[in-house]
Short mmCIF file of C-alpha atoms and ligand atoms in Angstrom, two decimals:
data_model
loop_
_atom_site.label_atom_id
_atom_site.label_comp_id
_atom_site.label_asym_id
_atom_site.label_seq_id
_atom_site.Cartn_x
_atom_site.Cartn_y
_atom_site.Cartn_z
CA MET A 1387 -16.16 -4.73 7.07
CA PRO A 1388 -15.40 -6.35 10.53
CA ILE A 1389 -14.01 -3.35 12.11
CA ALA A 1390 -15.11 0.20 12.66
CA ASP A 1391 -15.18 2.61 9.78
CA ARG A 1392 -13.02 5.19 11.58
CA MET A 1393 -10.22 2.46 12.34
CA ILE A 1394 -9.68 1.56 8.56
CA ALA A 1395 -7.57 4.51 7.88
CA ARG A 1396 -5.68 4.14 11.24
CA VAL A 1397 -5.06 0.42 10.70
CA ALA A 1398 -3.61 1.11 7.22
CA ALA A 1399 -1.51 3.81 8.73
CA PHE A 1400 -0.03 1.29 11.19
CA ALA A 1401 0.47 -1.20 8.43
CA VAL A 1402 3.02 1.29 6.91
CA ILE A 1403 5.07 1.02 10.15
CA LYS A 1404 4.65 -2.61 10.25
CA ASP A 1405 5.90 -2.87 6.58
CA MET A 1406 8.90 -0.83 7.52
CA PHE A 1407 9.74 -3.19 10.22
CA GLU A 1408 9.16 -6.38 8.19
CA GLU A 1409 11.29 -4.82 5.40
CA GLY A 1410 14.02 -4.20 8.06
CA ARG A 1411 13.79 -7.85 9.02
CA ARG A 1412 13.78 -8.95 5.55
CA LEU A 1413 16.90 -7.07 4.71
CA LYS A 1414 18.70 -8.34 7.80
CA ALA A 1415 17.72 -11.95 6.84
CA GLU A 1416 18.99 -11.32 3.26
CA PHE A 1417 22.27 -9.43 3.99
CA GLY A 1418 23.14 -10.36 7.56
CA PRO A 1419 22.25 -7.98 10.60
CA ASP A 1420 25.59 -6.43 10.34
CA ASN A 1421 25.18 -5.18 6.86
CA VAL A 1422 21.85 -3.42 7.62
CA TYR A 1423 21.89 0.05 9.25
CA ASP A 1424 18.66 0.42 11.12
CA PHE A 1425 18.10 3.83 12.36
CA SER A 1426 14.25 3.67 12.27
CA LEU A 1427 13.53 2.77 15.83
CA GLY A 1428 13.37 5.23 18.96
CA ASN A 1429 14.09 2.27 21.42
CA PRO A 1430 16.80 3.22 24.07
CA ASP A 1431 19.63 0.73 23.97
CA VAL A 1432 21.64 1.68 26.90
CA PRO A 1433 21.22 -0.37 30.01
CA PRO A 1434 19.22 1.20 33.09
CA PRO A 1435 21.59 2.58 35.75
CA GLU A 1436 23.14 -0.07 37.79
CA GLU A 1437 21.53 1.64 40.98
CA PHE A 1438 18.03 0.85 39.61
CA ARG A 1439 19.02 -2.66 38.71
CA ARG A 1440 20.10 -3.35 42.38
CA ILE A 1441 16.95 -1.95 43.86
CA LEU A 1442 14.69 -4.06 41.61
CA ARG A 1443 16.73 -7.06 42.66
CA GLU A 1444 16.26 -6.24 46.36
CA MET A 1445 12.60 -5.52 45.77
CA THR A 1446 11.85 -8.67 43.90
CA ALA A 1447 13.89 -10.83 46.40
CA ALA A 1448 11.85 -9.61 49.41
CA ASP A 1449 8.94 -11.52 50.80
CA GLY A 1450 5.43 -10.13 50.68
CA LEU A 1451 5.68 -8.15 47.52
CA ASP A 1452 2.38 -6.43 46.89
CA HIS A 1453 0.94 -7.47 43.58
CA GLY A 1454 -2.49 -5.91 44.00
CA TYR A 1455 -4.13 -3.07 42.41
CA ALA A 1456 -2.28 0.13 42.99
CA PRO A 1457 -4.23 3.43 43.86
CA VAL A 1458 -5.62 5.07 40.62
CA THR A 1459 -3.44 8.12 41.04
CA GLY A 1460 -0.25 6.02 41.92
CA HIS A 1461 1.24 5.17 45.25
CA PHE A 1462 1.21 8.19 47.60
CA HIS A 1463 4.97 7.81 48.46
CA VAL A 1464 6.00 7.68 44.86
CA ARG A 1465 4.20 10.98 44.08
CA GLU A 1466 5.50 12.62 47.37
CA ALA A 1467 9.12 11.60 46.02
CA LEU A 1468 8.25 13.13 42.55
CA ALA A 1469 6.89 16.21 43.99
CA GLY A 1470 10.36 16.95 45.41
CA ARG A 1471 12.15 16.25 42.09
CA LEU A 1472 9.48 18.35 40.18
CA GLN A 1473 9.96 21.19 42.86
CA GLU A 1474 13.63 21.18 41.83
CA GLU A 1475 12.99 21.03 38.05
CA GLN A 1476 10.10 23.41 37.92
CA GLY A 1477 11.10 25.89 40.72
CA ILE A 1478 7.69 25.92 42.53
CA ALA A 1479 6.07 23.54 45.14
CA ILE A 1480 3.86 20.82 43.62
CA PRO A 1481 1.41 18.87 45.94
CA PRO A 1482 1.47 15.17 45.47
CA ASP A 1483 -2.46 15.40 44.98
CA LEU A 1484 -1.65 17.14 41.67
CA ILE A 1485 0.60 14.29 40.45
CA LEU A 1486 -0.89 11.23 38.47
CA MET A 1487 1.11 8.06 37.85
CA THR A 1488 0.49 6.86 34.34
CA VAL A 1489 1.26 4.21 31.70
CA GLY A 1490 4.22 6.00 30.29
CA ALA A 1491 4.24 9.53 28.80
CA ALA A 1492 1.82 8.06 26.30
CA GLY A 1493 -0.76 7.20 28.94
CA ALA A 1494 -0.43 10.60 30.51
CA LEU A 1495 -0.86 12.35 27.04
CA ASN A 1496 -4.01 10.34 26.42
CA ASP A 1497 -5.28 11.06 29.87
CA ILE A 1498 -4.66 14.84 29.81
CA LEU A 1499 -5.95 15.45 26.34
CA ARG A 1500 -9.21 13.65 26.97
CA ALA A 1501 -9.53 15.31 30.35
CA LEU A 1502 -9.04 18.80 28.80
CA MET A 1503 -10.62 18.77 25.51
CA ASN A 1504 -14.17 18.09 23.97
CA PRO A 1505 -14.50 16.21 20.68
CA GLY A 1506 -13.85 18.51 17.73
CA GLU A 1507 -11.50 20.70 19.60
CA GLU A 1508 -7.89 21.41 18.43
CA PHE A 1509 -4.52 21.33 19.94
CA VAL A 1510 -1.72 23.09 18.38
CA THR A 1511 1.78 21.57 18.24
CA PRO A 1512 4.95 22.77 16.66
CA ALA A 1513 6.27 20.64 13.74
CA PRO A 1514 8.24 18.47 13.45
CA TYR A 1515 6.45 16.60 16.29
CA PHE A 1516 6.27 12.98 17.75
CA LEU A 1517 4.18 10.80 15.47
CA GLY A 1518 2.17 9.44 18.44
CA TYR A 1519 0.47 12.67 18.75
CA GLU A 1520 -1.73 11.89 15.80
CA ASN A 1521 -2.96 8.80 17.43
CA TYR A 1522 -3.68 10.47 20.66
CA ALA A 1523 -5.55 13.00 18.83
CA PHE A 1524 -7.43 10.29 16.90
CA LEU A 1525 -8.24 8.74 20.30
CA ALA A 1526 -9.69 11.86 21.80
CA ASP A 1527 -11.57 12.59 18.70
CA VAL A 1528 -9.78 16.14 18.49
CA ALA A 1529 -7.73 17.80 15.77
CA LEU A 1530 -3.92 18.23 15.53
CA VAL A 1531 -3.03 21.74 14.14
CA SER A 1532 0.69 22.06 13.43
CA ALA A 1533 2.61 25.11 13.51
CA PRO A 1534 6.07 25.49 11.74
CA THR A 1535 9.25 26.05 13.77
CA ASP A 1536 12.25 28.30 12.74
CA ALA A 1537 15.35 26.99 10.62
CA ARG A 1538 16.83 25.49 13.83
CA PHE A 1539 13.55 23.77 14.87
CA HIS A 1540 12.81 26.16 17.73
CA LEU A 1541 9.67 27.77 18.66
CA ASP A 1542 8.16 30.40 16.23
CA VAL A 1543 5.79 32.00 18.55
CA ALA A 1544 4.17 34.13 15.79
CA ALA A 1545 3.39 30.82 13.81
CA ILE A 1546 1.82 29.32 16.97
CA GLU A 1547 -0.20 32.45 17.32
CA LYS A 1548 -1.51 32.19 13.76
CA ALA A 1549 -2.49 28.63 14.29
CA LEU A 1550 -4.88 29.29 17.55
CA THR A 1551 -8.48 29.56 16.95
CA PHE A 1552 -11.45 29.61 19.16
CA LYS A 1553 -11.30 25.75 18.90
CA THR A 1554 -7.73 25.67 20.36
CA ARG A 1555 -7.84 24.22 23.78
CA VAL A 1556 -4.40 23.03 24.27
CA VAL A 1557 -0.89 23.93 22.91
CA LEU A 1558 1.29 20.74 23.16
CA ILE A 1559 5.18 21.07 23.20
CA ASN A 1560 7.94 18.50 23.38
CA SER A 1561 11.54 19.59 24.48
CA PRO A 1562 14.05 18.13 24.09
CA ASN A 1563 12.21 17.19 20.87
CA ASN A 1564 11.64 14.10 18.95
CA PRO A 1565 12.59 14.19 16.20
CA SER A 1566 14.64 17.43 16.01
CA GLY A 1567 16.59 17.41 19.21
CA ALA A 1568 15.85 20.94 19.86
CA VAL A 1569 15.68 22.27 23.55
CA TYR A 1570 13.43 25.30 23.82
CA SER A 1571 15.08 28.23 25.74
CA PRO A 1572 13.50 30.04 28.86
CA ALA A 1573 12.91 33.17 26.52
CA GLU A 1574 10.95 31.02 24.02
CA LEU A 1575 8.76 29.57 26.77
CA LYS A 1576 8.27 32.93 28.42
CA ALA A 1577 7.15 34.27 24.98
CA LEU A 1578 4.62 31.41 24.53
CA GLY A 1579 3.36 31.70 28.07
CA ASP A 1580 2.53 35.50 27.23
CA LEU A 1581 1.00 34.68 24.14
CA LEU A 1582 -1.33 32.01 25.72
CA GLN A 1583 -2.42 34.55 28.40
CA ARG A 1584 -3.27 36.83 25.65
CA ALA A 1585 -4.92 34.42 23.59
CA SER A 1586 -7.07 32.96 26.39
CA ALA A 1587 -8.24 36.35 27.20
CA ARG A 1588 -8.97 36.97 23.53
CA PHE A 1589 -10.90 33.83 22.95
CA GLY A 1590 -12.62 34.01 26.46
CA LYS A 1591 -11.32 30.33 27.34
CA ARG A 1592 -8.44 29.05 28.86
CA ILE A 1593 -5.88 27.59 26.57
CA TYR A 1594 -3.71 25.02 28.58
CA LEU A 1595 0.09 24.30 27.79
CA VAL A 1596 1.02 20.64 27.93
CA SER A 1597 4.93 19.90 27.96
CA ASP A 1598 6.04 16.46 26.98
CA GLU A 1599 9.33 15.94 28.61
CA PRO A 1600 10.48 12.39 28.40
CA TYR A 1601 14.02 13.39 27.30
CA ARG A 1602 14.54 15.83 29.86
CA ARG A 1603 17.67 14.17 31.35
CA ILE A 1604 19.19 13.38 27.84
CA VAL A 1605 20.72 16.69 27.00
CA TYR A 1606 24.10 17.95 25.76
CA ASP A 1607 25.39 21.16 27.37
CA VAL A 1608 22.12 22.71 27.93
CA ALA A 1609 19.45 22.48 30.66
CA VAL A 1610 15.72 22.07 29.95
CA PRO A 1611 14.02 25.19 31.41
CA ALA A 1612 10.75 25.01 33.47
CA VAL A 1613 7.55 25.58 31.95
CA PHE A 1614 5.84 26.19 35.27
CA THR A 1615 7.49 29.42 35.71
CA ALA A 1616 6.63 30.45 32.24
CA TYR A 1617 2.72 29.83 32.32
CA PRO A 1618 0.84 28.78 35.29
CA HIS A 1619 -1.92 26.97 33.32
CA SER A 1620 0.50 24.08 32.34
CA ILE A 1621 0.84 20.42 32.84
CA VAL A 1622 4.19 18.52 32.71
CA VAL A 1623 4.34 14.89 31.37
CA ASN A 1624 7.34 12.86 31.75
CA SER A 1625 8.15 9.23 31.96
CA PHE A 1626 11.20 6.90 32.83
CA SER A 1627 11.24 5.22 29.39
CA LYS A 1628 14.47 7.11 28.19
CA GLU A 1629 16.04 8.57 31.35
CA LEU A 1630 16.11 5.14 32.95
CA SER A 1631 15.87 3.00 29.69
CA LEU A 1632 12.54 1.44 30.99
CA ALA A 1633 10.50 2.01 27.87
CA GLY A 1634 8.86 -1.61 28.05
CA GLU A 1635 7.80 -1.09 31.74
CA ARG A 1636 5.51 1.64 30.95
CA ILE A 1637 5.86 4.07 33.77
CA GLY A 1638 5.23 7.86 33.45
CA TYR A 1639 3.48 10.58 35.23
CA LEU A 1640 1.71 14.14 34.88
CA ALA A 1641 1.83 17.07 37.11
CA VAL A 1642 -0.72 19.91 37.05
CA HIS A 1643 0.45 23.45 38.04
CA PRO A 1644 -1.21 24.30 41.41
CA ASP A 1645 -2.12 27.76 40.02
CA ALA A 1646 -3.70 26.46 36.74
CA ASP A 1647 -7.52 27.21 36.54
CA ASP A 1648 -9.34 24.20 37.82
CA ALA A 1649 -6.12 22.25 38.76
CA ALA A 1650 -7.88 19.84 41.03
CA GLN A 1651 -10.74 19.07 38.67
CA ILE A 1652 -8.23 18.35 35.87
CA LEU A 1653 -6.25 15.96 37.90
CA ALA A 1654 -9.43 14.27 38.89
CA ALA A 1655 -10.60 13.90 35.29
CA ALA A 1656 -7.26 12.67 34.31
CA ALA A 1657 -7.24 10.08 36.98
CA ALA A 1658 -10.71 8.98 36.06
CA ILE A 1659 -9.74 8.33 32.44
CA ASN A 1660 -6.60 6.64 33.63
CA SER A 1661 -8.83 4.35 35.98
CA MET A 1662 -11.32 3.84 33.08
CA SER A 1663 -8.70 2.83 30.59
CA VAL A 1664 -5.77 1.08 32.48
CA VAL A 1665 -6.78 1.15 36.00
CA ASN A 1666 -3.38 2.20 37.42
CA ALA A 1667 0.27 2.55 36.32
CA PRO A 1668 2.34 -0.54 36.98
CA GLY A 1669 2.80 -0.89 40.75
CA LEU A 1670 6.24 -2.57 41.19
CA PHE A 1671 7.95 -0.24 38.67
CA GLN A 1672 6.57 2.92 39.77
CA GLN A 1673 8.03 2.25 43.26
CA ALA A 1674 11.37 1.09 41.80
CA ALA A 1675 11.78 4.22 39.70
CA ALA A 1676 10.84 6.51 42.69
CA ARG A 1677 13.73 5.13 44.65
CA VAL A 1678 16.21 6.25 42.08
CA LEU A 1679 15.01 9.66 40.99
CA GLY A 1680 18.36 11.17 40.86
CA ALA A 1681 19.68 8.59 38.49
CA ALA A 1682 19.84 8.48 34.58
CA VAL A 1683 21.37 6.45 31.93
CA ASP A 1684 24.89 7.20 30.72
CA VAL A 1685 24.23 10.21 28.58
CA SER A 1686 27.82 10.25 27.48
CA SER A 1687 27.18 7.24 25.24
CA TYR A 1688 24.45 9.10 23.38
CA ARG A 1689 26.64 12.03 23.06
CA ARG A 1690 29.33 9.99 21.59
CA ARG A 1691 26.92 8.47 19.04
CA ARG A 1692 25.54 11.92 18.23
CA ASP A 1693 28.94 13.37 17.49
CA LEU A 1694 29.98 10.18 15.33
CA MET A 1695 26.65 10.38 13.29
CA ALA A 1696 26.89 14.12 12.83
CA ALA A 1697 30.53 13.79 11.58
CA ALA A 1698 29.56 11.10 9.08
CA LEU A 1699 26.67 13.24 7.94
CA ASP A 1700 28.75 16.40 7.70
CA ASP A 1701 31.54 14.49 5.72
CA ALA A 1702 28.92 13.18 3.22
CA GLY A 1703 27.65 16.69 2.80
CA TYR A 1704 24.22 16.58 4.54
CA GLN A 1705 22.67 19.73 6.05
CA PHE A 1706 21.40 19.35 9.66
CA THR A 1707 21.21 21.09 13.00
CA LEU A 1708 23.25 19.51 15.82
CA PRO A 1709 20.71 18.10 18.46
CA GLU A 1710 20.65 19.56 21.92
CA GLY A 1711 18.91 16.75 23.49
CA ALA A 1712 17.04 13.35 22.85
CA PHE A 1713 18.69 10.76 20.46
CA TYR A 1714 17.59 11.77 17.03
CA LEU A 1715 19.06 13.68 14.18
CA PHE A 1716 16.74 15.27 11.65
CA PRO A 1717 18.79 16.24 8.50
CA LYS A 1718 17.37 17.91 5.42
CA SER A 1719 16.40 15.55 2.62
CA PRO A 1720 18.72 16.32 -0.41
CA ILE A 1721 15.57 16.02 -2.62
CA ALA A 1722 12.16 17.44 -1.81
CA ASP A 1723 10.63 14.07 -1.63
CA ASP A 1724 11.62 12.63 1.69
CA VAL A 1725 9.73 9.37 1.17
CA ARG A 1726 11.71 8.75 -2.12
CA PHE A 1727 15.01 9.63 -0.36
CA THR A 1728 14.37 7.09 2.37
CA GLN A 1729 14.08 4.49 -0.38
CA ILE A 1730 17.34 5.64 -1.96
CA LEU A 1731 18.77 4.98 1.60
CA LYS A 1732 17.15 1.64 1.86
CA GLU A 1733 18.99 0.75 -1.46
CA GLU A 1734 22.30 1.24 0.68
CA ARG A 1735 20.56 -0.95 3.43
CA ILE A 1736 20.07 2.25 5.58
CA LEU A 1737 16.80 2.49 7.39
CA VAL A 1738 15.41 5.94 8.53
CA SER A 1739 11.97 7.48 8.80
CA PRO A 1740 10.60 10.04 6.46
CA GLY A 1741 10.00 13.64 7.83
CA ARG A 1742 6.47 13.66 6.70
CA ALA A 1743 5.67 11.25 9.48
CA PHE A 1744 6.61 13.84 11.80
CA GLY A 1745 4.61 16.77 10.11
CA SER A 1746 7.78 17.95 8.32
CA PRO A 1747 8.28 16.80 4.76
CA GLY A 1748 11.60 17.42 3.37
CA CYS A 1749 13.54 16.04 6.23
CA PHE A 1750 14.17 12.60 7.54
CA ARG A 1751 14.84 11.18 10.94
CA ILE A 1752 17.81 9.15 12.12
CA SER A 1753 17.53 7.49 15.57
CA TYR A 1754 21.13 7.06 16.76
CA ALA A 1755 20.25 4.83 19.93
CA VAL A 1756 22.20 2.22 17.92
CA PRO A 1757 25.74 0.60 18.37
CA GLU A 1758 28.56 2.76 17.27
CA ALA A 1759 29.32 0.09 14.62
CA VAL A 1760 26.04 0.62 12.87
CA ILE A 1761 26.94 4.42 12.46
CA THR A 1762 30.57 3.82 11.17
CA GLY A 1763 29.34 1.14 8.95
CA SER A 1764 26.79 3.44 7.30
CA ARG A 1765 29.03 6.18 6.41
CA GLU A 1766 29.60 5.16 2.87
CA GLY A 1767 26.03 4.37 2.17
CA PHE A 1768 24.99 7.95 3.25
CA ARG A 1769 27.55 9.38 1.16
CA ARG A 1770 26.42 7.38 -2.00
CA ALA A 1771 22.79 7.97 -1.23
CA LEU A 1772 23.46 11.86 -1.42
CA GLN A 1773 25.38 11.38 -4.60
CA LYS A 1774 22.64 9.29 -6.24
CA ALA A 1775 19.81 11.62 -5.07
CA GLN A 1776 21.76 14.66 -6.49
CA GLY A 1777 22.92 12.79 -9.47
N1 LIG B 1360 6.60 11.72 23.77
C1 LIG B 1360 7.64 11.64 22.94
C2 LIG B 1360 8.08 12.85 22.56
C3 LIG B 1360 8.19 10.27 22.75
O1 LIG B 1360 9.35 10.35 21.95
C4 LIG B 1360 7.53 9.16 23.15
C5 LIG B 1360 8.24 7.87 22.93
O2 LIG B 1360 9.06 7.71 22.03
C6 LIG B 1360 6.57 9.32 24.02
C7 LIG B 1360 5.98 10.66 24.32
C8 LIG B 1360 5.99 8.07 24.54
O3 LIG B 1360 6.89 7.66 25.59
P1 LIG B 1360 6.55 6.55 26.67
O4 LIG B 1360 7.24 5.26 26.55
O5 LIG B 1360 6.87 7.13 28.10
O6 LIG B 1360 5.04 6.34 26.71
#
């Protein structure tokens, strides 16, 4: 076998995703793109804010643009600007030296998990969770341990407590959540922070909280509370992939709470890994993003599509919780076998992802970052699929 033994199963897992993608392409070629309803991708489809596009035009038109290597931790003025924004969001002052510019939130998560965790240790994450977490666990040679959430996909702190062991190094949360759309409340975060204080004392080892927040600005009538005020031993991860629709430009960052145990060492370790793996976050785009920190994509277009999709599902008789943020819906599958149900939907030319890919069998994920016509066009198919599954 020409590849590493440990890669064989991972490549097979990727092949499943590739097959889904190919199947989508095949269906579109056979039936025409307007007759296939593809809700499988979490790729933002709204344009970046006009202000961002203007600044990028100005920057690229100027002479003497610097295309050299950037500092490993990111440009200082960019981290300084982010420190101001993080202070507003997190309610405490964060020195630019505790911020690291990364290759998207994915890069930040890979850096921080490898910085904090020894091979063989565990991180606990509530399910459903973003499927990338399994890959980051694989790369860091650590174990993902999932804990169930409540009926509305909110934190079940008692379930997290049960999942903690002497091997737990990190609890990783994601709010607004992909795929459920849940936004954890200040009370939930406080209860989690209290638990992690107690558990760290009990196991005689610091458990860190990593909060993955790339959908922070895509919320509907709720604000995303600060984790830094709930637990000092926290690291916030964020990116501009969703809030500025810059997913392909790979700009993200992480910030370590200044009162976290060994904060400076953690940042230095994460920066070393960043340097060893990717050298630095893309230079031009980190500077462009830092100039529009107050801007965000038009969230009202996501809200309209959320409401349209929710109405279609409701009419057809699906059970689901209305998302508070992000751009996904996570309805209950009408039959226990969610993979089988995604196949029934495919017979209606509707493409979605099975809940078990997110650690939650029995549900399925719809990404509504799609044109409104795709949602309206899919209504009858969703209805027929439910009837077929129940019939
Ligand atoms: N975390 C979550 C919850 C995500 O949904 C995604 C991407 O979809 C990422 C991290 C990775 O984002 P980025 O493009 O910033 O690397």
